[in-house]
Short mmCIF file of C-alpha atoms in Angstrom, two decimals:
data_model
loop_
_atom_site.label_atom_id
_atom_site.label_comp_id
_atom_site.label_asym_id
_atom_site.label_seq_id
_atom_site.Cartn_x
_atom_site.Cartn_y
_atom_site.Cartn_z
CA MET F 1 -7.05 -11.77 16.30
CA LYS F 2 -6.13 -8.21 17.14
CA VAL F 3 -2.81 -7.03 18.64
CA ALA F 4 -1.45 -3.82 19.84
CA ILE F 5 2.42 -3.67 18.72
CA ARG F 6 4.73 -1.07 20.08
CA ASN F 7 7.72 0.19 18.02
CA SER F 8 11.03 1.14 19.25
CA ARG F 9 9.63 4.33 20.68
CA GLY F 10 6.75 3.02 22.52
CA GLU F 11 4.14 4.10 19.87
CA ARG F 12 1.27 1.74 19.22
CA ILE F 13 0.52 0.07 15.98
CA VAL F 14 -2.84 -2.01 16.10
CA ALA F 15 -2.58 -5.08 13.61
CA ALA F 16 -5.29 -7.89 12.86
CA VAL F 17 -4.38 -11.28 12.03
CA GLU F 18 -6.72 -13.40 10.00
CA ARG F 19 -6.50 -17.09 9.26
CA PRO F 20 -8.35 -18.69 6.17
CA GLU F 21 -10.76 -21.68 6.32
CA ASN F 22 -8.50 -23.97 4.53
CA PRO F 23 -4.69 -22.62 5.50
CA VAL F 24 -1.86 -23.67 3.56
CA CYS F 25 1.35 -23.86 5.59
CA GLY F 26 4.00 -21.08 4.72
CA ARG F 27 1.58 -18.87 3.19
CA LEU F 28 1.57 -15.31 4.82
CA ALA F 29 0.72 -12.01 3.46
CA PHE F 30 0.76 -8.41 4.83
CA VAL F 31 -1.52 -5.72 3.49
CA GLN F 32 -0.73 -2.03 4.22
CA HIS F 33 -3.37 0.83 3.58
CA GLY F 34 -2.68 4.40 2.02
CA LEU F 35 -2.45 7.81 3.30
CA SER F 36 -5.21 8.92 5.80
CA GLY F 37 -6.59 5.40 5.63
CA HIS F 38 -7.18 2.46 7.85
CA LYS F 39 -7.19 -1.52 7.69
CA GLY F 40 -10.93 -1.68 7.27
CA GLN F 41 -11.05 0.20 3.95
CA VAL F 42 -12.05 -1.78 0.71
CA MET F 43 -8.70 -1.20 -0.89
CA VAL F 44 -7.17 -3.13 1.85
CA ARG F 45 -10.16 -5.76 2.31
CA ARG F 46 -10.39 -6.93 -1.05
CA PRO F 47 -6.71 -7.74 -1.42
CA ALA F 48 -6.74 -9.19 2.00
CA GLU F 49 -9.90 -11.44 1.04
CA ALA F 50 -8.04 -12.58 -2.17
CA PHE F 51 -5.20 -13.88 -0.26
CA LEU F 52 -7.15 -15.51 2.45
CA ASP F 53 -9.27 -17.50 -0.41
CA ASN F 54 -5.93 -18.73 -1.58
CA GLY F 55 -4.80 -20.30 1.71
CA PHE F 56 -2.85 -17.32 3.17
CA THR F 57 -2.84 -16.23 6.81
CA VAL F 58 -3.24 -12.28 6.33
CA VAL F 59 -2.01 -9.50 8.72
CA THR F 60 -3.50 -6.01 8.21
CA PHE F 61 -2.70 -3.22 10.26
CA ASP F 62 -3.21 0.41 11.02
CA SER F 63 -0.14 2.76 10.21
CA ARG F 64 0.62 5.43 12.68
CA HIS F 65 -0.39 9.14 11.59
CA SER F 66 -3.50 7.64 9.84
CA PHE F 67 -7.33 7.30 11.00
CA GLY F 68 -7.28 3.68 12.40
CA GLU F 69 -6.64 2.54 16.01
CA SER F 70 -2.86 3.39 16.06
CA ASP F 71 -1.07 6.39 17.39
CA GLY F 72 -0.11 9.45 15.62
CA SER F 73 -1.47 12.58 13.70
CA LEU F 74 -2.17 12.68 9.90
CA GLU F 75 0.06 15.97 9.73
CA PHE F 76 3.22 13.42 10.54
CA ALA F 77 2.35 10.77 7.95
CA THR F 78 5.26 10.09 5.22
CA LEU F 79 6.30 7.23 3.14
CA SER F 80 9.30 6.72 5.53
CA SER F 81 6.74 6.40 8.65
CA PHE F 82 4.82 3.70 6.50
CA VAL F 83 8.00 1.81 5.69
CA GLU F 84 9.16 1.92 9.32
CA ASP F 85 5.62 0.64 10.34
CA LEU F 86 5.78 -2.17 7.69
CA LYS F 87 9.18 -3.15 9.27
CA THR F 88 7.77 -3.09 12.77
CA VAL F 89 4.90 -5.42 12.16
CA VAL F 90 7.14 -7.96 10.16
CA ASP F 91 9.56 -7.97 12.86
CA TRP F 92 6.79 -8.52 15.67
CA ALA F 93 5.29 -11.25 13.29
CA ALA F 94 8.48 -12.96 13.19
CA GLY F 95 8.04 -14.24 16.65
CA GLU F 96 4.63 -15.72 16.14
CA ASP F 97 3.55 -19.17 15.07
CA PHE F 98 2.28 -18.50 11.68
CA PHE F 99 5.45 -16.62 10.49
CA GLY F 100 7.22 -17.84 7.59
CA GLU F 101 9.39 -16.20 4.80
CA PRO F 102 9.23 -15.47 2.20
CA PHE F 103 5.85 -13.72 2.52
CA ALA F 104 3.58 -11.74 0.13
CA LEU F 105 3.01 -7.97 0.36
CA SER F 106 0.29 -5.69 -0.85
CA GLY F 107 -0.55 -2.08 -0.20
CA HIS F 108 -2.56 0.62 -1.46
CA SER F 109 -1.34 4.13 -2.59
CA LEU F 110 1.29 5.10 0.12
CA GLY F 111 1.09 1.77 1.20
CA GLY F 112 1.97 0.67 -2.07
CA GLY F 113 5.12 2.66 -2.27
CA SER F 114 5.87 1.20 1.34
CA VAL F 115 5.62 -2.42 0.06
CA LEU F 116 7.60 -1.51 -3.22
CA ARG F 117 10.54 -0.27 -0.98
CA PHE F 118 10.62 -3.20 1.28
CA ALA F 119 10.71 -5.60 -1.59
CA GLU F 120 13.30 -3.44 -3.22
CA GLU F 121 15.56 -3.50 0.08
CA TYR F 122 14.74 -7.16 1.02
CA PRO F 123 14.09 -9.04 -2.13
CA GLU F 124 14.80 -12.32 -0.77
CA ARG F 125 12.21 -11.94 1.86
CA VAL F 126 9.11 -11.35 -0.38
CA SER F 127 7.35 -14.08 -2.43
CA LEU F 128 4.58 -12.01 -4.34
CA LEU F 129 4.13 -8.24 -4.38
CA VAL F 130 0.93 -6.53 -5.12
CA PRO F 131 1.16 -2.87 -5.22
CA VAL F 132 -2.30 -1.20 -5.74
CA ALA F 133 -2.34 2.37 -7.10
CA ALA F 134 1.01 2.73 -5.48
CA MET F 135 2.91 5.96 -4.91
CA VAL F 136 6.22 5.39 -6.91
CA GLY F 137 8.16 8.35 -5.72
CA GLY F 138 8.36 12.13 -5.33
CA LYS F 139 8.87 13.22 -9.02
CA TYR F 140 6.13 10.91 -10.41
CA PHE F 141 3.63 11.94 -7.51
CA ILE F 142 4.41 15.78 -8.30
CA ARG F 143 4.06 15.36 -12.11
CA SER F 144 0.61 13.54 -11.26
CA ARG F 145 -0.66 16.24 -9.20
CA LEU F 146 0.41 19.18 -11.52
CA LEU F 147 -1.47 17.44 -14.45
CA ASN F 148 -4.50 16.58 -12.70
CA GLU F 149 -4.80 18.95 -9.48
CA HIS F 150 -2.55 21.69 -10.49
CA ASP F 151 -4.09 24.70 -8.28
CA SER F 152 -4.65 22.43 -5.25
CA TYR F 153 -0.97 21.21 -5.38
CA ARG F 154 0.37 24.77 -5.76
CA LYS F 155 -1.51 25.90 -2.87
CA TRP F 156 -0.41 23.01 -0.76
CA GLN F 157 3.13 23.87 -1.78
CA ARG F 158 2.78 27.38 -1.09
CA GLU F 159 0.98 27.23 2.34
CA GLY F 160 2.74 24.17 3.57
CA ARG F 161 -0.47 22.04 4.32
CA LEU F 162 -3.58 21.10 2.71
CA TYR F 163 -7.07 19.99 4.16
CA ARG F 164 -7.89 16.65 2.70
CA GLU F 165 -11.39 16.09 2.16
CA ASN F 166 -13.33 12.94 1.66
CA LYS F 167 -16.98 13.69 0.84
CA ASN F 168 -18.08 10.08 1.32
CA HIS F 169 -16.03 9.63 4.38
CA PRO F 170 -15.66 12.83 6.47
CA GLU F 171 -14.42 11.03 9.37
CA LEU F 172 -11.26 10.76 7.28
CA ASN F 173 -10.71 14.67 6.66
CA GLY F 174 -7.70 16.11 7.87
CA TRP F 175 -4.63 18.35 7.31
CA LEU F 176 -1.66 17.13 5.36
CA SER F 177 1.69 18.43 5.79
CA PHE F 178 3.74 19.20 2.76
CA ASP F 179 6.48 17.10 4.50
CA VAL F 180 4.81 14.15 2.92
CA VAL F 181 5.88 15.43 -0.59
CA ARG F 182 9.40 16.59 0.64
CA ASP F 183 9.74 12.81 2.07
CA MET F 184 8.71 11.28 -0.99
CA LEU F 185 11.29 13.00 -2.99
CA ARG F 186 13.75 10.79 -1.18
CA TYR F 187 12.48 7.77 -3.00
CA ASN F 188 12.45 6.57 -6.69
CA LEU F 189 10.65 3.30 -6.75
CA VAL F 190 10.77 3.42 -10.45
CA ARG F 191 14.73 3.75 -10.44
CA ASP F 192 15.33 0.99 -7.82
CA ALA F 193 12.68 -1.57 -9.02
CA GLY F 194 15.13 -3.85 -10.92
CA SER F 195 16.05 -5.32 -7.42
CA ILE F 196 12.83 -6.79 -7.10
CA ARG F 197 12.89 -10.63 -7.66
CA CYS F 198 9.51 -12.02 -6.81
CA PRO F 199 6.39 -12.02 -9.18
CA THR F 200 4.66 -8.72 -9.16
CA LEU F 201 1.23 -7.45 -10.04
CA LEU F 202 0.86 -3.78 -10.37
CA ILE F 203 -2.81 -2.65 -10.33
CA THR F 204 -4.22 0.97 -11.18
CA GLY F 205 -7.28 2.44 -12.42
CA ASP F 206 -7.51 4.38 -15.89
CA ARG F 207 -9.14 7.26 -14.16
CA ASP F 208 -6.54 7.61 -11.16
CA PRO F 209 -5.24 11.27 -10.93
CA SER F 210 -2.33 10.05 -8.33
CA SER F 211 -1.21 6.87 -9.38
CA THR F 212 -1.43 7.21 -13.01
CA VAL F 213 -1.30 4.81 -15.79
CA TYR F 214 2.04 6.51 -16.94
CA ASN F 215 3.66 6.19 -13.32
CA ASN F 216 2.85 2.44 -13.31
CA GLU F 217 3.90 1.81 -17.04
CA LYS F 218 7.59 3.31 -16.02
CA LEU F 219 7.54 1.15 -13.06
CA PHE F 220 6.53 -1.83 -15.07
CA GLU F 221 9.37 -1.16 -17.55
CA ARG F 222 11.99 -1.15 -14.85
CA LEU F 223 11.04 -4.37 -13.10
CA GLN F 224 13.08 -7.56 -14.08
CA CYS F 225 11.01 -10.09 -12.47
CA ALA F 226 7.97 -11.95 -13.46
CA LYS F 227 5.26 -9.23 -13.85
CA ARG F 228 1.87 -8.04 -14.85
CA LEU F 229 0.16 -4.64 -15.16
CA THR F 230 -3.59 -4.61 -15.01
CA ILE F 231 -5.43 -1.32 -15.55
CA LEU F 232 -9.05 -1.43 -14.24
CA LYS F 233 -11.69 0.23 -16.35
CA GLU F 234 -13.73 3.28 -15.11
CA CYS F 235 -11.71 3.23 -12.01
CA GLY F 236 -10.09 6.05 -9.76
CA HIS F 237 -7.83 5.97 -6.92
CA LEU F 238 -10.39 4.68 -4.01
CA TYR F 239 -12.07 1.43 -5.44
CA GLU F 240 -15.24 2.38 -3.68
CA ASN F 241 -18.03 1.27 -5.96
CA GLY F 242 -19.02 -2.24 -6.33
CA GLN F 243 -17.73 -2.83 -9.79
CA ASN F 244 -14.21 -1.70 -8.75
CA ALA F 245 -13.86 -3.57 -5.82
CA GLY F 246 -15.03 -6.61 -7.25
CA ASP F 247 -12.36 -6.38 -10.10
CA LEU F 248 -9.50 -5.49 -7.60
CA TYR F 249 -10.67 -8.66 -5.63
CA ARG F 250 -10.78 -10.84 -8.76
CA THR F 251 -7.54 -9.59 -10.39
CA VAL F 252 -5.55 -10.14 -6.96
CA ARG F 253 -7.23 -13.70 -6.41
CA ASP F 254 -6.76 -15.00 -9.72
CA TRP F 255 -3.15 -13.67 -10.10
CA VAL F 256 -2.21 -15.02 -6.64
CA LYS F 257 -3.66 -18.49 -7.40
CA GLU F 258 -1.52 -18.61 -10.84
CA ASN F 259 1.69 -17.81 -8.74
CA VAL F 260 1.91 -19.67 -5.75
#
């Protein structure tokens, strides 16, 4: 089922609700994509399928200012806008027959930062948390970019915007404002991770230049809940090859099965 949700400003957010073949009462998950992404990407689909195969109803959605079906322009995408969209979708779902609390959250990249923030702010509302290649705050993002993409980061900082190019998916090319970094500096999800209470699975790749192993290890150290950190081998940020996608699915599926 696909639905168009309106936020408080009348902007459209398109969501999809999927029900499993063998639903289990009370199991619900929300999965959020990353910066310049959409709900159909493998980084969303594989965790969504893992939850479905564990009896969860799953809600995926296109955040605003991305390349899905929702309103907005990429230049206005920020972690704050992603968090706002997640809250809007959860509020909408609260009026539907499939809703129940607490629920599971998963997100990739900027969506990973968004679900972390939600779980830090509303720990009692989240039953399971699966951030994939998560952005964990401005200072960690800047550290990663300076280590791995120094020249392009400095150019972005100097000129105020950066052309984001995806050679495999040119339909996802577009300009990114440096405001996304300025906004991210408002957040330190590592510092605030101690408030999370639900079982948490952190996933990243050993070749991820943005959500580095270092960033995830720092987050893992701060978590005070039941936790696991999985580092996928020969894996970058996008999980686009078959091995990476399969590893992502199996990691989430098996962990969820252990924790429900």
